[in-house]
Short mmCIF file of C-alpha atoms in Angstrom, two decimals:
data_model
loop_
_atom_site.label_atom_id
_atom_site.label_comp_id
_atom_site.label_asym_id
_atom_site.label_seq_id
_atom_site.Cartn_x
_atom_site.Cartn_y
_atom_site.Cartn_z
CA MET D 6 144.59 103.43 114.14
CA LYS D 7 144.23 101.00 111.22
CA ARG D 8 143.24 98.19 113.59
CA VAL D 9 140.56 100.33 115.19
CA THR D 10 139.19 101.27 111.77
CA VAL D 11 139.15 97.63 110.65
CA LEU D 12 137.46 96.56 113.90
CA LEU D 13 134.85 99.29 113.53
CA TRP D 14 134.10 98.17 109.97
CA VAL D 15 133.79 94.55 111.09
CA LEU D 16 131.39 95.67 113.81
CA VAL D 17 129.33 97.74 111.35
CA VAL D 18 129.15 94.86 108.86
CA ASN D 19 128.07 92.46 111.62
CA VAL D 20 125.33 94.82 112.80
CA ILE D 21 124.06 95.29 109.24
CA ALA D 22 124.18 91.54 108.59
CA SER D 23 122.31 90.73 111.80
CA GLN D 24 119.62 93.30 110.96
CA ALA D 25 119.27 91.82 107.47
CA LEU D 26 118.81 88.35 108.94
CA PHE D 27 116.31 89.67 111.45
CA ALA D 28 114.29 91.27 108.65
CA GLN D 29 114.00 88.10 106.56
CA TRP D 30 110.64 87.16 105.11
CA ARG D 31 110.03 83.40 105.27
CA ALA D 32 106.60 82.53 103.94
CA GLY D 33 104.58 79.35 103.76
CA PHE D 34 101.46 78.58 101.79
CA PHE D 35 98.64 76.78 103.63
CA THR D 36 95.24 75.37 102.70
CA VAL D 37 93.02 74.11 105.51
CA GLY D 38 92.13 70.44 105.11
CA MET D 39 94.85 69.66 102.57
CA GLY D 40 97.77 68.04 104.33
CA GLN D 41 99.02 68.74 107.80
CA PRO D 42 96.82 70.37 110.42
CA ILE D 43 97.58 73.93 111.52
CA SER D 44 99.04 72.58 114.77
CA GLN D 45 101.86 70.90 112.80
CA VAL D 46 103.00 73.95 110.85
CA PRO D 47 106.69 74.60 111.65
CA TRP D 48 106.01 78.08 113.03
CA SER D 49 109.60 78.82 114.01
CA LYS D 50 110.57 78.66 110.33
CA LEU D 51 107.98 81.22 109.18
CA THR D 52 107.41 84.93 109.37
CA HIS D 53 104.33 84.92 107.10
CA LEU D 54 101.64 82.39 106.21
CA THR D 55 99.61 82.77 103.02
CA LEU D 56 96.19 81.19 103.44
CA CYS D 57 94.84 79.71 100.23
CA CYS D 58 92.60 80.60 98.50
CA ALA D 59 89.79 83.12 98.15
CA ALA D 60 88.44 84.11 94.74
CA ALA D 61 86.85 87.06 93.04
CA ASP D 62 83.14 86.44 92.67
CA VAL D 63 80.35 88.19 90.80
CA ASN D 64 79.50 91.75 91.80
CA GLY D 65 82.92 92.32 93.37
CA GLN D 66 82.41 89.88 96.21
CA VAL D 67 85.14 87.82 97.86
CA SER D 68 84.26 84.13 97.59
CA LYS D 69 85.55 81.56 100.07
CA ASN D 70 86.60 79.25 97.18
CA TRP D 71 88.99 76.76 98.89
CA LEU D 72 88.76 78.48 102.27
CA ASP D 73 87.04 77.24 105.40
CA PRO D 74 86.01 80.43 107.25
CA SER D 75 85.29 78.40 110.41
CA SER D 76 89.07 77.75 110.56
CA TYR D 77 90.04 81.44 110.61
CA PRO D 78 90.05 81.83 114.42
CA GLU D 79 92.36 78.83 114.90
CA VAL D 80 94.66 79.72 112.00
CA LEU D 81 94.94 83.38 112.97
CA SER D 82 95.33 82.86 116.72
CA THR D 83 97.93 80.09 116.26
CA ALA D 84 99.91 82.12 113.73
CA HIS D 85 99.76 85.34 115.75
CA ALA D 86 100.77 83.48 118.94
CA ASN D 87 103.89 82.46 116.99
CA ASN D 88 104.51 86.01 115.67
CA VAL D 89 103.55 84.98 112.13
CA LYS D 90 101.46 87.27 109.91
CA VAL D 91 98.57 85.73 107.96
CA ILE D 92 97.92 86.92 104.41
CA LEU D 93 94.82 85.87 102.48
CA SER D 94 95.48 84.71 98.92
CA LEU D 95 92.91 86.08 96.44
CA GLY D 96 92.73 84.93 92.83
CA GLY D 97 90.18 83.09 90.79
CA SER D 98 88.62 83.38 87.39
CA THR D 99 90.37 85.70 84.97
CA THR D 100 86.99 86.81 83.62
CA LEU D 101 85.81 87.82 87.10
CA LEU D 102 89.10 89.54 87.94
CA ASN D 103 88.91 91.54 84.72
CA SER D 104 85.26 92.49 85.25
CA ASN D 105 85.74 93.34 88.95
CA THR D 106 88.67 95.64 88.18
CA ALA D 107 86.91 97.50 85.37
CA PRO D 108 86.49 101.25 85.98
CA ASN D 109 82.78 100.98 86.88
CA THR D 110 83.21 98.09 89.38
CA ILE D 111 86.66 98.43 90.93
CA ALA D 112 85.59 100.64 93.85
CA THR D 113 83.11 97.99 95.02
CA PHE D 114 85.71 95.24 94.62
CA VAL D 115 88.31 97.17 96.64
CA ASN D 116 85.74 97.92 99.37
CA ASN D 117 84.77 94.24 99.55
CA ILE D 118 88.38 93.03 99.70
CA THR D 119 89.21 95.59 102.38
CA ALA D 120 86.14 94.65 104.44
CA TYR D 121 86.92 90.93 104.15
CA ILE D 122 90.54 91.39 105.24
CA ASN D 123 89.64 93.70 108.14
CA ASN D 124 86.50 91.86 109.32
CA ASN D 125 88.29 88.52 109.46
CA GLY D 126 91.52 89.74 111.10
CA PHE D 127 93.95 89.06 108.26
CA ASP D 128 97.25 90.95 108.14
CA GLY D 129 96.99 91.53 104.41
CA VAL D 130 96.13 90.21 100.98
CA ASP D 131 98.10 88.27 98.37
CA LEU D 132 96.89 88.94 94.80
CA ASP D 133 97.13 85.94 92.48
CA TRP D 134 95.91 87.01 89.03
CA GLU D 135 97.91 84.82 86.64
CA THR D 136 96.48 85.05 83.12
CA SER D 137 94.97 87.58 80.71
CA ILE D 138 96.51 90.36 82.76
CA ASP D 139 95.26 93.87 82.15
CA VAL D 140 98.22 95.79 83.57
CA SER D 141 96.42 99.10 83.99
CA GLN D 142 93.43 97.51 85.77
CA TYR D 143 95.64 95.33 87.99
CA ALA D 144 97.90 98.27 88.87
CA ASP D 145 94.80 100.34 89.67
CA LEU D 146 93.61 97.55 91.99
CA VAL D 147 96.94 97.49 93.82
CA SER D 148 97.03 101.29 94.12
CA ARG D 149 93.48 101.46 95.47
CA LEU D 150 94.10 98.63 97.93
CA ARG D 151 97.24 100.38 99.20
CA SER D 152 95.18 103.53 99.80
CA ALA D 153 92.36 101.59 101.46
CA MET D 154 94.70 99.45 103.59
CA PRO D 155 97.83 101.51 104.27
CA ASN D 156 98.81 99.41 107.28
CA LYS D 157 98.10 95.99 105.79
CA LEU D 158 100.47 93.79 103.82
CA ILE D 159 99.93 93.54 100.06
CA THR D 160 101.77 90.97 97.99
CA VAL D 161 101.49 90.13 94.30
CA ASP D 162 102.25 86.76 92.70
CA THR D 163 104.26 87.26 89.55
CA GLY D 164 106.18 85.39 86.88
CA ASP D 165 107.63 85.68 83.42
CA TRP D 166 104.44 85.45 81.36
CA ASP D 167 101.28 87.27 80.34
CA ASN D 168 102.24 90.85 81.28
CA LEU D 169 103.26 89.93 84.86
CA VAL D 170 106.73 91.42 84.36
CA GLN D 171 105.19 94.75 83.25
CA LEU D 172 102.79 94.58 86.17
CA SER D 173 105.66 93.98 88.61
CA VAL D 174 107.42 97.09 87.33
CA ALA D 175 104.20 99.09 87.66
CA VAL D 176 103.37 98.05 91.25
CA TYR D 177 106.61 97.19 93.05
CA SER D 178 106.65 100.48 94.98
CA LYS D 179 103.12 99.89 96.32
CA VAL D 180 103.49 96.29 97.50
CA ASP D 181 105.33 94.70 100.39
CA ARG D 182 106.45 91.72 98.38
CA LEU D 183 106.52 90.34 94.85
CA ASN D 184 106.27 86.53 95.00
CA VAL D 185 107.83 84.89 91.94
CA MET D 186 105.85 81.83 90.83
CA CYS D 187 108.26 79.30 89.40
CA TYR D 188 106.54 75.98 90.06
CA ASP D 189 105.77 75.45 86.33
CA MET D 190 109.29 76.24 85.16
CA ALA D 191 110.89 72.90 86.11
CA ALA D 192 108.53 70.90 83.90
CA GLY D 193 109.16 73.17 80.94
CA ALA D 194 105.52 74.18 80.74
CA GLY D 195 105.33 77.51 79.00
CA MET D 196 102.65 79.93 79.97
#
């Protein structure tokens, strides 16, 4: 009886472990025209591709910033053919992010983000607001986006500076992923 119990536990652990491996999130960050072409992305190593980088613009608009919208069909079709989700990174000027998430402008900003994601075929949005964080405004943005896009992915870039820890606590239940930015930590640059 003990052997059967041990074997059952080994089987259960193996099933759980294989499901955990299957559910892994392996993301890459990509900017069209900077480095390798989309055809050379190692698709078998990814589950998600974050396309860099849109920005908040005046009047709650989504600006192409570093993006090349003419590349969207190729990026999206190639990624989707490889079972990889494409998430649009949205960041930009702190001043514009603060003004676009103010109580009198946030509804327009959320509508514009939602329309941009849906109209261009993205699987979600990655929010990259890194400095001068207004936690209540940022959390309101995340909450409204979750309501507007219940079936889309929402990720937030976070770190250990400028209220991002408090923001992470406030929004973790509404996002699909918190991405920890640590690229400045190795050089000792404090933020």
